[in-house]
Amino acid sequence: DAGADMVETNTFNATSIAQADYGCEALVWEINAESARLAREACAAVEALTPERPRFVIGTLGPTNRTASISPDVNNPGFRNVSFDELVQAYIEATEGLIEGGADLLMIETVFDTLNAKAALFALDDVFERRGARLPVMISGTITDKSGRTLSGQTAEAFWYSLRHSHPLSIGLNCALGAKDLRPHTDALAQIADCAVSIHPNAGLPN
């Protein structure tokens, strides 16, 4: 009703890794599929009123609550509480559900660790290859504070160069900073990216 052409699924934490905190790992495929189905249903209802204007469902893949690049223990910097392969398997399961539910494209969002995003991209390639069809992929990182870097230490430019090999539909930034503070980093992306650039700012950092 607000005029959006694209709507995201409510699946930010719908991976087995994130859902393990609640004992809901077994429900991950269903959560993703049902969320995509509901979003597709809402899009179809609006499209029926304005058939000349299609609406699209973005299947959302969040960052999980673990990081492949950073130790959760400051006293043991080499320790990791998740492996790359574990992330890949979690993203494969979520992606399968999103596609079955009717997602038109997929977005790896709120990326604070680029290695997590690479695991998601690896998972998407696996799913696409097995299905024999690809969906457009959007990528959106998050600048964690006014230093202008992600949690794993990358600038917006470095973030793009780390992921450009995946040829995304769009690259962008979301979460954390408000529109004013996020604008310079989005501008930096726009200067170098050879795809669309997106921006989904928060209301700003807490005072």
mmCIF file with all atom_site columns, C-alpha atoms in Angstrom:
data_model
loop_
_atom_site.group_PDB
_atom_site.id
_atom_site.type_symbol
_atom_site.label_atom_id
_atom_site.label_alt_id
_atom_site.label_comp_id
_atom_site.label_asym_id
_atom_site.label_entity_id
_atom_site.label_seq_id
_atom_site.pdbx_PDB_ins_code
_atom_site.Cartn_x
_atom_site.Cartn_y
_atom_site.Cartn_z
_atom_site.occupancy
_atom_site.B_iso_or_equiv
_atom_site.pdbx_formal_charge
_atom_site.auth_seq_id
_atom_site.auth_comp_id
_atom_site.auth_asym_id
_atom_site.auth_atom_id
_atom_site.pdbx_PDB_model_num
ATOM 1   C CA . ASP A 1 1   ? 0.000  0.000   0.000   1.00 0.00 ? 1   ASP A CA 1
ATOM 2   C CA . ALA A 1 2   ? 2.962  2.348   0.569   1.00 0.00 ? 2   ALA A CA 1
ATOM 3   C CA . GLY A 1 3   ? 4.083  1.943   -3.037  1.00 0.00 ? 3   GLY A CA 1
ATOM 4   C CA . ALA A 1 4   ? 6.992  -0.480  -2.764  1.00 0.00 ? 4   ALA A CA 1
ATOM 5   C CA . ASP A 1 5   ? 7.974  -2.474  -5.834  1.00 0.00 ? 5   ASP A CA 1
ATOM 6   C CA . MET A 1 6   ? 9.972  -4.976  -3.782  1.00 0.00 ? 6   MET A CA 1
ATOM 7   C CA . VAL A 1 7   ? 9.273  -6.508  -0.379  1.00 0.00 ? 7   VAL A CA 1
ATOM 8   C CA . GLU A 1 8   ? 11.662 -8.513  1.777   1.00 0.00 ? 8   GLU A CA 1
ATOM 9   C CA . THR A 1 9   ? 10.830 -11.763 3.474   1.00 0.00 ? 9   THR A CA 1
ATOM 10  C CA . ASN A 1 10  ? 10.819 -11.811 7.269   1.00 0.00 ? 10  ASN A CA 1
ATOM 11  C CA . THR A 1 11  ? 13.775 -14.216 7.377   1.00 0.00 ? 11  THR A CA 1
ATOM 12  C CA . PHE A 1 12  ? 16.682 -12.187 8.730   1.00 0.00 ? 12  PHE A CA 1
ATOM 13  C CA . ASN A 1 13  ? 17.471 -14.830 11.385  1.00 0.00 ? 13  ASN A CA 1
ATOM 14  C CA . ALA A 1 14  ? 16.002 -17.836 9.589   1.00 0.00 ? 14  ALA A CA 1
ATOM 15  C CA . THR A 1 15  ? 19.131 -19.984 9.423   1.00 0.00 ? 15  THR A CA 1
ATOM 16  C CA . SER A 1 16  ? 19.852 -23.087 11.470  1.00 0.00 ? 16  SER A CA 1
ATOM 17  C CA . ILE A 1 17  ? 22.794 -21.288 13.092  1.00 0.00 ? 17  ILE A CA 1
ATOM 18  C CA . ALA A 1 18  ? 20.687 -18.374 14.342  1.00 0.00 ? 18  ALA A CA 1
ATOM 19  C CA . GLN A 1 19  ? 17.675 -20.533 15.203  1.00 0.00 ? 19  GLN A CA 1
ATOM 20  C CA . ALA A 1 20  ? 19.828 -22.890 17.304  1.00 0.00 ? 20  ALA A CA 1
ATOM 21  C CA . ASP A 1 21  ? 19.485 -20.362 20.139  1.00 0.00 ? 21  ASP A CA 1
ATOM 22  C CA . TYR A 1 22  ? 15.782 -21.194 20.252  1.00 0.00 ? 22  TYR A CA 1
ATOM 23  C CA . GLY A 1 23  ? 15.898 -24.902 19.439  1.00 0.00 ? 23  GLY A CA 1
ATOM 24  C CA . CYS A 1 24  ? 14.145 -24.257 16.128  1.00 0.00 ? 24  CYS A CA 1
ATOM 25  C CA . GLU A 1 25  ? 16.744 -25.542 13.672  1.00 0.00 ? 25  GLU A CA 1
ATOM 26  C CA . ALA A 1 26  ? 14.310 -28.124 12.290  1.00 0.00 ? 26  ALA A CA 1
ATOM 27  C CA . LEU A 1 27  ? 11.876 -25.367 11.282  1.00 0.00 ? 27  LEU A CA 1
ATOM 28  C CA . VAL A 1 28  ? 14.291 -23.336 9.160   1.00 0.00 ? 28  VAL A CA 1
ATOM 29  C CA . TRP A 1 29  ? 13.194 -24.574 5.727   1.00 0.00 ? 29  TRP A CA 1
ATOM 30  C CA . GLU A 1 30  ? 9.545  -24.087 6.651   1.00 0.00 ? 30  GLU A CA 1
ATOM 31  C CA . ILE A 1 31  ? 10.113 -20.583 8.062   1.00 0.00 ? 31  ILE A CA 1
ATOM 32  C CA . ASN A 1 32  ? 11.820 -19.473 4.860   1.00 0.00 ? 32  ASN A CA 1
ATOM 33  C CA . ALA A 1 33  ? 9.332  -21.101 2.514   1.00 0.00 ? 33  ALA A CA 1
ATOM 34  C CA . GLU A 1 34  ? 6.300  -19.779 4.366   1.00 0.00 ? 34  GLU A CA 1
ATOM 35  C CA . SER A 1 35  ? 7.708  -16.269 4.658   1.00 0.00 ? 35  SER A CA 1
ATOM 36  C CA . ALA A 1 36  ? 8.379  -16.155 0.924   1.00 0.00 ? 36  ALA A CA 1
ATOM 37  C CA . ARG A 1 37  ? 4.930  -17.571 0.207   1.00 0.00 ? 37  ARG A CA 1
ATOM 38  C CA . LEU A 1 38  ? 3.228  -14.908 2.337   1.00 0.00 ? 38  LEU A CA 1
ATOM 39  C CA . ALA A 1 39  ? 5.252  -12.134 0.694   1.00 0.00 ? 39  ALA A CA 1
ATOM 40  C CA . ARG A 1 40  ? 4.407  -13.501 -2.754  1.00 0.00 ? 40  ARG A CA 1
ATOM 41  C CA . GLU A 1 41  ? 0.726  -13.650 -1.763  1.00 0.00 ? 41  GLU A CA 1
ATOM 42  C CA . ALA A 1 42  ? 0.814  -9.989  -0.718  1.00 0.00 ? 42  ALA A CA 1
ATOM 43  C CA . CYS A 1 43  ? 2.529  -9.006  -3.967  1.00 0.00 ? 43  CYS A CA 1
ATOM 44  C CA . ALA A 1 44  ? -0.026 -10.929 -6.017  1.00 0.00 ? 44  ALA A CA 1
ATOM 45  C CA . ALA A 1 45  ? -2.898 -9.163  -4.265  1.00 0.00 ? 45  ALA A CA 1
ATOM 46  C CA . VAL A 1 46  ? -1.482 -5.742  -5.147  1.00 0.00 ? 46  VAL A CA 1
ATOM 47  C CA . GLU A 1 47  ? -0.541 -6.814  -8.673  1.00 0.00 ? 47  GLU A CA 1
ATOM 48  C CA . ALA A 1 48  ? -4.158 -7.785  -9.258  1.00 0.00 ? 48  ALA A CA 1
ATOM 49  C CA . LEU A 1 49  ? -5.086 -4.123  -8.761  1.00 0.00 ? 49  LEU A CA 1
ATOM 50  C CA . THR A 1 50  ? -2.225 -2.766  -10.901 1.00 0.00 ? 50  THR A CA 1
ATOM 51  C CA . PRO A 1 51  ? -1.237 -5.567  -13.309 1.00 0.00 ? 51  PRO A CA 1
ATOM 52  C CA . GLU A 1 52  ? 0.940  -3.227  -15.345 1.00 0.00 ? 52  GLU A CA 1
ATOM 53  C CA . ARG A 1 53  ? 3.301  -2.873  -12.379 1.00 0.00 ? 53  ARG A CA 1
ATOM 54  C CA . PRO A 1 54  ? 4.874  -6.137  -11.163 1.00 0.00 ? 54  PRO A CA 1
ATOM 55  C CA . ARG A 1 55  ? 6.035  -6.541  -7.561  1.00 0.00 ? 55  ARG A CA 1
ATOM 56  C CA . PHE A 1 56  ? 8.939  -8.684  -6.470  1.00 0.00 ? 56  PHE A CA 1
ATOM 57  C CA . VAL A 1 57  ? 9.785  -10.768 -3.399  1.00 0.00 ? 57  VAL A CA 1
ATOM 58  C CA . ILE A 1 58  ? 13.323 -10.443 -2.043  1.00 0.00 ? 58  ILE A CA 1
ATOM 59  C CA . GLY A 1 59  ? 14.377 -13.529 -0.106  1.00 0.00 ? 59  GLY A CA 1
ATOM 60  C CA . THR A 1 60  ? 16.466 -12.213 2.775   1.00 0.00 ? 60  THR A CA 1
ATOM 61  C CA . LEU A 1 61  ? 19.564 -14.004 4.065   1.00 0.00 ? 61  LEU A CA 1
ATOM 62  C CA . GLY A 1 62  ? 20.869 -12.363 7.243   1.00 0.00 ? 62  GLY A CA 1
ATOM 63  C CA . PRO A 1 63  ? 24.420 -12.525 8.609   1.00 0.00 ? 63  PRO A CA 1
ATOM 64  C CA . THR A 1 64  ? 23.698 -15.115 11.359  1.00 0.00 ? 64  THR A CA 1
ATOM 65  C CA . ASN A 1 65  ? 24.763 -14.434 14.933  1.00 0.00 ? 65  ASN A CA 1
ATOM 66  C CA . ARG A 1 66  ? 28.277 -15.796 14.407  1.00 0.00 ? 66  ARG A CA 1
ATOM 67  C CA . THR A 1 67  ? 31.288 -14.584 12.471  1.00 0.00 ? 67  THR A CA 1
ATOM 68  C CA . ALA A 1 68  ? 33.804 -16.621 10.511  1.00 0.00 ? 68  ALA A CA 1
ATOM 69  C CA . SER A 1 69  ? 36.555 -13.983 10.683  1.00 0.00 ? 69  SER A CA 1
ATOM 70  C CA . ILE A 1 70  ? 36.521 -12.782 14.276  1.00 0.00 ? 70  ILE A CA 1
ATOM 71  C CA . SER A 1 71  ? 36.979 -14.674 17.525  1.00 0.00 ? 71  SER A CA 1
ATOM 72  C CA . PRO A 1 72  ? 34.198 -14.268 20.108  1.00 0.00 ? 72  PRO A CA 1
ATOM 73  C CA . ASP A 1 73  ? 36.894 -14.639 22.795  1.00 0.00 ? 73  ASP A CA 1
ATOM 74  C CA . VAL A 1 74  ? 39.312 -11.716 23.142  1.00 0.00 ? 74  VAL A CA 1
ATOM 75  C CA . ASN A 1 75  ? 41.690 -14.004 25.046  1.00 0.00 ? 75  ASN A CA 1
ATOM 76  C CA . ASN A 1 76  ? 41.814 -16.512 22.190  1.00 0.00 ? 76  ASN A CA 1
ATOM 77  C CA . PRO A 1 77  ? 41.963 -14.594 18.895  1.00 0.00 ? 77  PRO A CA 1
ATOM 78  C CA . GLY A 1 78  ? 42.381 -17.751 16.809  1.00 0.00 ? 78  GLY A CA 1
ATOM 79  C CA . PHE A 1 79  ? 39.152 -19.332 18.053  1.00 0.00 ? 79  PHE A CA 1
ATOM 80  C CA . ARG A 1 80  ? 36.045 -19.459 15.859  1.00 0.00 ? 80  ARG A CA 1
ATOM 81  C CA . ASN A 1 81  ? 32.588 -20.626 16.922  1.00 0.00 ? 81  ASN A CA 1
ATOM 82  C CA . VAL A 1 82  ? 31.467 -21.365 13.365  1.00 0.00 ? 82  VAL A CA 1
ATOM 83  C CA . SER A 1 83  ? 33.177 -22.747 10.275  1.00 0.00 ? 83  SER A CA 1
ATOM 84  C CA . PHE A 1 84  ? 32.846 -21.680 6.653   1.00 0.00 ? 84  PHE A CA 1
ATOM 85  C CA . ASP A 1 85  ? 31.297 -25.043 5.773   1.00 0.00 ? 85  ASP A CA 1
ATOM 86  C CA . GLU A 1 86  ? 28.731 -24.739 8.572   1.00 0.00 ? 86  GLU A CA 1
ATOM 87  C CA . LEU A 1 87  ? 27.704 -21.340 7.255   1.00 0.00 ? 87  LEU A CA 1
ATOM 88  C CA . VAL A 1 88  ? 27.417 -22.694 3.714   1.00 0.00 ? 88  VAL A CA 1
ATOM 89  C CA . GLN A 1 89  ? 25.123 -25.526 4.790   1.00 0.00 ? 89  GLN A CA 1
ATOM 90  C CA . ALA A 1 90  ? 22.954 -23.147 6.817   1.00 0.00 ? 90  ALA A CA 1
ATOM 91  C CA . TYR A 1 91  ? 22.587 -20.789 3.858   1.00 0.00 ? 91  TYR A CA 1
ATOM 92  C CA . ILE A 1 92  ? 21.820 -23.643 1.452   1.00 0.00 ? 92  ILE A CA 1
ATOM 93  C CA . GLU A 1 93  ? 18.897 -24.759 3.597   1.00 0.00 ? 93  GLU A CA 1
ATOM 94  C CA . ALA A 1 94  ? 17.522 -21.230 3.949   1.00 0.00 ? 94  ALA A CA 1
ATOM 95  C CA . THR A 1 95  ? 17.911 -20.520 0.236   1.00 0.00 ? 95  THR A CA 1
ATOM 96  C CA . GLU A 1 96  ? 16.087 -23.692 -0.767  1.00 0.00 ? 96  GLU A CA 1
ATOM 97  C CA . GLY A 1 97  ? 13.139 -22.658 1.376   1.00 0.00 ? 97  GLY A CA 1
ATOM 98  C CA . LEU A 1 98  ? 13.056 -19.115 0.007   1.00 0.00 ? 98  LEU A CA 1
ATOM 99  C CA . ILE A 1 99  ? 13.070 -20.315 -3.591  1.00 0.00 ? 99  ILE A CA 1
ATOM 100 C CA . GLU A 1 100 ? 10.390 -22.924 -2.958  1.00 0.00 ? 100 GLU A CA 1
ATOM 101 C CA . GLY A 1 101 ? 8.249  -20.243 -1.336  1.00 0.00 ? 101 GLY A CA 1
ATOM 102 C CA . GLY A 1 102 ? 8.414  -18.016 -4.405  1.00 0.00 ? 102 GLY A CA 1
ATOM 103 C CA . ALA A 1 103 ? 11.274 -15.531 -3.930  1.00 0.00 ? 103 ALA A CA 1
ATOM 104 C CA . ASP A 1 104 ? 12.085 -13.630 -7.128  1.00 0.00 ? 104 ASP A CA 1
ATOM 105 C CA . LEU A 1 105 ? 15.563 -12.592 -6.049  1.00 0.00 ? 105 LEU A CA 1
ATOM 106 C CA . LEU A 1 106 ? 17.809 -13.056 -3.028  1.00 0.00 ? 106 LEU A CA 1
ATOM 107 C CA . MET A 1 107 ? 19.590 -10.551 -0.805  1.00 0.00 ? 107 MET A CA 1
ATOM 108 C CA . ILE A 1 108 ? 22.551 -11.230 1.459   1.00 0.00 ? 108 ILE A CA 1
ATOM 109 C CA . GLU A 1 109 ? 22.089 -8.379  3.891   1.00 0.00 ? 109 GLU A CA 1
ATOM 110 C CA . THR A 1 110 ? 23.580 -6.629  6.908   1.00 0.00 ? 110 THR A CA 1
ATOM 111 C CA . VAL A 1 111 ? 26.984 -8.090  6.091   1.00 0.00 ? 111 VAL A CA 1
ATOM 112 C CA . PHE A 1 112 ? 29.408 -7.277  8.899   1.00 0.00 ? 112 PHE A CA 1
ATOM 113 C CA . ASP A 1 113 ? 31.862 -10.070 8.036   1.00 0.00 ? 113 ASP A CA 1
ATOM 114 C CA . THR A 1 114 ? 32.698 -10.533 4.364   1.00 0.00 ? 114 THR A CA 1
ATOM 115 C CA . LEU A 1 115 ? 33.673 -14.174 4.921   1.00 0.00 ? 115 LEU A CA 1
ATOM 116 C CA . ASN A 1 116 ? 30.105 -14.882 6.053   1.00 0.00 ? 116 ASN A CA 1
ATOM 117 C CA . ALA A 1 117 ? 28.862 -13.253 2.851   1.00 0.00 ? 117 ALA A CA 1
ATOM 118 C CA . LYS A 1 118 ? 31.227 -15.377 0.775   1.00 0.00 ? 118 LYS A CA 1
ATOM 119 C CA . ALA A 1 119 ? 29.802 -18.474 2.460   1.00 0.00 ? 119 ALA A CA 1
ATOM 120 C CA . ALA A 1 120 ? 26.323 -17.295 1.481   1.00 0.00 ? 120 ALA A CA 1
ATOM 121 C CA . LEU A 1 121 ? 27.429 -16.710 -2.118  1.00 0.00 ? 121 LEU A CA 1
ATOM 122 C CA . PHE A 1 122 ? 29.021 -20.160 -2.213  1.00 0.00 ? 122 PHE A CA 1
ATOM 123 C CA . ALA A 1 123 ? 25.727 -21.604 -0.975  1.00 0.00 ? 123 ALA A CA 1
ATOM 124 C CA . LEU A 1 124 ? 23.733 -19.733 -3.613  1.00 0.00 ? 124 LEU A CA 1
ATOM 125 C CA . ASP A 1 125 ? 25.997 -21.021 -6.379  1.00 0.00 ? 125 ASP A CA 1
ATOM 126 C CA . ASP A 1 126 ? 25.481 -24.564 -5.096  1.00 0.00 ? 126 ASP A CA 1
ATOM 127 C CA . VAL A 1 127 ? 21.698 -24.198 -5.065  1.00 0.00 ? 127 VAL A CA 1
ATOM 128 C CA . PHE A 1 128 ? 21.571 -22.505 -8.474  1.00 0.00 ? 128 PHE A CA 1
ATOM 129 C CA . GLU A 1 129 ? 23.778 -25.167 -10.046 1.00 0.00 ? 129 GLU A CA 1
ATOM 130 C CA . ARG A 1 130 ? 21.690 -28.025 -8.686  1.00 0.00 ? 130 ARG A CA 1
ATOM 131 C CA . ARG A 1 131 ? 18.458 -26.354 -9.780  1.00 0.00 ? 131 ARG A CA 1
ATOM 132 C CA . GLY A 1 132 ? 19.781 -25.381 -13.176 1.00 0.00 ? 132 GLY A CA 1
ATOM 133 C CA . ALA A 1 133 ? 18.560 -21.802 -12.814 1.00 0.00 ? 133 ALA A CA 1
ATOM 134 C CA . ARG A 1 134 ? 19.843 -18.633 -11.175 1.00 0.00 ? 134 ARG A CA 1
ATOM 135 C CA . LEU A 1 135 ? 18.072 -15.795 -9.399  1.00 0.00 ? 135 LEU A CA 1
ATOM 136 C CA . PRO A 1 136 ? 19.376 -12.213 -9.211  1.00 0.00 ? 136 PRO A CA 1
ATOM 137 C CA . VAL A 1 137 ? 21.414 -11.573 -6.061  1.00 0.00 ? 137 VAL A CA 1
ATOM 138 C CA . MET A 1 138 ? 21.635 -8.358  -4.058  1.00 0.00 ? 138 MET A CA 1
ATOM 139 C CA . ILE A 1 139 ? 24.328 -7.728  -1.426  1.00 0.00 ? 139 ILE A CA 1
ATOM 140 C CA . SER A 1 140 ? 24.121 -5.178  1.373   1.00 0.00 ? 140 SER A CA 1
ATOM 141 C CA . GLY A 1 141 ? 26.771 -4.578  4.015   1.00 0.00 ? 141 GLY A CA 1
ATOM 142 C CA . THR A 1 142 ? 26.697 -2.602  7.222   1.00 0.00 ? 142 THR A CA 1
ATOM 143 C CA . ILE A 1 143 ? 29.069 0.137   8.370   1.00 0.00 ? 143 ILE A CA 1
ATOM 144 C CA . THR A 1 144 ? 29.152 -0.400  12.112  1.00 0.00 ? 144 THR A CA 1
ATOM 145 C CA . ASP A 1 145 ? 30.203 3.073   13.256  1.00 0.00 ? 145 ASP A CA 1
ATOM 146 C CA . LYS A 1 146 ? 31.530 6.426   12.081  1.00 0.00 ? 146 LYS A CA 1
ATOM 147 C CA . SER A 1 147 ? 34.936 4.926   11.334  1.00 0.00 ? 147 SER A CA 1
ATOM 148 C CA . GLY A 1 148 ? 33.384 3.960   8.003   1.00 0.00 ? 148 GLY A CA 1
ATOM 149 C CA . ARG A 1 149 ? 34.247 0.277   8.261   1.00 0.00 ? 149 ARG A CA 1
ATOM 150 C CA . THR A 1 150 ? 32.456 -3.016  8.666   1.00 0.00 ? 150 THR A CA 1
ATOM 151 C CA . LEU A 1 151 ? 32.965 -5.019  11.852  1.00 0.00 ? 151 LEU A CA 1
ATOM 152 C CA . SER A 1 152 ? 35.609 -7.094  10.062  1.00 0.00 ? 152 SER A CA 1
ATOM 153 C CA . GLY A 1 153 ? 37.472 -3.892  9.158   1.00 0.00 ? 153 GLY A CA 1
ATOM 154 C CA . GLN A 1 154 ? 36.619 -3.175  5.525   1.00 0.00 ? 154 GLN A CA 1
ATOM 155 C CA . THR A 1 155 ? 35.781 0.167   3.993   1.00 0.00 ? 155 THR A CA 1
ATOM 156 C CA . ALA A 1 156 ? 32.847 0.334   1.586   1.00 0.00 ? 156 ALA A CA 1
ATOM 157 C CA . GLU A 1 157 ? 35.277 0.204   -1.331  1.00 0.00 ? 157 GLU A CA 1
ATOM 158 C CA . ALA A 1 158 ? 37.090 -2.869  0.007   1.00 0.00 ? 158 ALA A CA 1
ATOM 159 C CA . PHE A 1 159 ? 33.729 -4.511  0.637   1.00 0.00 ? 159 PHE A CA 1
ATOM 160 C CA . TRP A 1 160 ? 32.843 -4.113  -3.045  1.00 0.00 ? 160 TRP A CA 1
ATOM 161 C CA . TYR A 1 161 ? 36.175 -5.385  -4.331  1.00 0.00 ? 161 TYR A CA 1
ATOM 162 C CA . SER A 1 162 ? 35.882 -8.469  -2.109  1.00 0.00 ? 162 SER A CA 1
ATOM 163 C CA . LEU A 1 163 ? 32.514 -9.437  -3.584  1.00 0.00 ? 163 LEU A CA 1
ATOM 164 C CA . ARG A 1 164 ? 32.425 -8.030  -7.111  1.00 0.00 ? 164 ARG A CA 1
ATOM 165 C CA . HIS A 1 165 ? 33.334 -11.445 -8.556  1.00 0.00 ? 165 HIS A CA 1
ATOM 166 C CA . SER A 1 166 ? 29.775 -12.595 -7.792  1.00 0.00 ? 166 SER A CA 1
ATOM 167 C CA . HIS A 1 167 ? 28.326 -10.072 -10.285 1.00 0.00 ? 167 HIS A CA 1
ATOM 168 C CA . PRO A 1 168 ? 25.437 -8.976  -8.038  1.00 0.00 ? 168 PRO A CA 1
ATOM 169 C CA . LEU A 1 169 ? 22.352 -7.158  -9.231  1.00 0.00 ? 169 LEU A CA 1
ATOM 170 C CA . SER A 1 170 ? 23.156 -4.525  -6.604  1.00 0.00 ? 170 SER A CA 1
ATOM 171 C CA . ILE A 1 171 ? 25.636 -3.686  -3.880  1.00 0.00 ? 171 ILE A CA 1
ATOM 172 C CA . GLY A 1 172 ? 24.701 -1.448  -0.993  1.00 0.00 ? 172 GLY A CA 1
ATOM 173 C CA . LEU A 1 173 ? 24.631 -0.585  2.675   1.00 0.00 ? 173 LEU A CA 1
ATOM 174 C CA . ASN A 1 174 ? 21.987 -0.941  5.352   1.00 0.00 ? 174 ASN A CA 1
ATOM 175 C CA . CYS A 1 175 ? 21.527 -0.841  9.121   1.00 0.00 ? 175 CYS A CA 1
ATOM 176 C CA . ALA A 1 176 ? 23.608 1.049   11.719  1.00 0.00 ? 176 ALA A CA 1
ATOM 177 C CA . LEU A 1 177 ? 24.045 4.609   10.458  1.00 0.00 ? 177 LEU A CA 1
ATOM 178 C CA . GLY A 1 178 ? 21.303 7.060   9.555   1.00 0.00 ? 178 GLY A CA 1
ATOM 179 C CA . ALA A 1 179 ? 20.789 8.436   6.053   1.00 0.00 ? 179 ALA A CA 1
ATOM 180 C CA . LYS A 1 180 ? 23.094 11.439  6.503   1.00 0.00 ? 180 LYS A CA 1
ATOM 181 C CA . ASP A 1 181 ? 26.058 9.459   7.841   1.00 0.00 ? 181 ASP A CA 1
ATOM 182 C CA . LEU A 1 182 ? 25.576 6.582   5.406   1.00 0.00 ? 182 LEU A CA 1
ATOM 183 C CA . ARG A 1 183 ? 25.486 8.807   2.315   1.00 0.00 ? 183 ARG A CA 1
ATOM 184 C CA . PRO A 1 184 ? 29.274 9.330   1.901   1.00 0.00 ? 184 PRO A CA 1
ATOM 185 C CA . HIS A 1 185 ? 29.913 5.582   2.029   1.00 0.00 ? 185 HIS A CA 1
ATOM 186 C CA . THR A 1 186 ? 27.134 4.946   -0.477  1.00 0.00 ? 186 THR A CA 1
ATOM 187 C CA . ASP A 1 187 ? 28.632 7.610   -2.738  1.00 0.00 ? 187 ASP A CA 1
ATOM 188 C CA . ALA A 1 188 ? 31.987 5.831   -2.496  1.00 0.00 ? 188 ALA A CA 1
ATOM 189 C CA . LEU A 1 189 ? 30.357 2.593   -3.634  1.00 0.00 ? 189 LEU A CA 1
ATOM 190 C CA . ALA A 1 190 ? 28.611 4.347   -6.504  1.00 0.00 ? 190 ALA A CA 1
ATOM 191 C CA . GLN A 1 191 ? 31.957 5.638   -7.797  1.00 0.00 ? 191 GLN A CA 1
ATOM 192 C CA . ILE A 1 192 ? 33.358 2.139   -8.330  1.00 0.00 ? 192 ILE A CA 1
ATOM 193 C CA . ALA A 1 193 ? 30.537 -0.411  -8.518  1.00 0.00 ? 193 ALA A CA 1
ATOM 194 C CA . ASP A 1 194 ? 29.463 -1.654  -11.949 1.00 0.00 ? 194 ASP A CA 1
ATOM 195 C CA . CYS A 1 195 ? 25.988 -2.604  -10.739 1.00 0.00 ? 195 CYS A CA 1
ATOM 196 C CA . ALA A 1 196 ? 23.057 -0.881  -9.051  1.00 0.00 ? 196 ALA A CA 1
ATOM 197 C CA . VAL A 1 197 ? 23.686 0.654   -5.615  1.00 0.00 ? 197 VAL A CA 1
ATOM 198 C CA . SER A 1 198 ? 21.204 0.394   -2.750  1.00 0.00 ? 198 SER A CA 1
ATOM 199 C CA . ILE A 1 199 ? 20.865 2.186   0.572   1.00 0.00 ? 199 ILE A CA 1
ATOM 200 C CA . HIS A 1 200 ? 18.610 1.216   3.468   1.00 0.00 ? 200 HIS A CA 1
ATOM 201 C CA . PRO A 1 201 ? 19.643 3.395   6.431   1.00 0.00 ? 201 PRO A CA 1
ATOM 202 C CA . ASN A 1 202 ? 18.578 3.006   10.024  1.00 0.00 ? 202 ASN A CA 1
ATOM 203 C CA . ALA A 1 203 ? 17.205 5.882   12.065  1.00 0.00 ? 203 ALA A CA 1
ATOM 204 C CA . GLY A 1 204 ? 20.792 6.496   13.175  1.00 0.00 ? 204 GLY A CA 1
ATOM 205 C CA . LEU A 1 205 ? 23.090 5.384   15.973  1.00 0.00 ? 205 LEU A CA 1
ATOM 206 C CA . PRO A 1 206 ? 21.920 5.790   19.597  1.00 0.00 ? 206 PRO A CA 1
ATOM 207 C CA . ASN A 1 207 ? 22.752 9.121   21.191  1.00 0.00 ? 207 ASN A CA 1
#
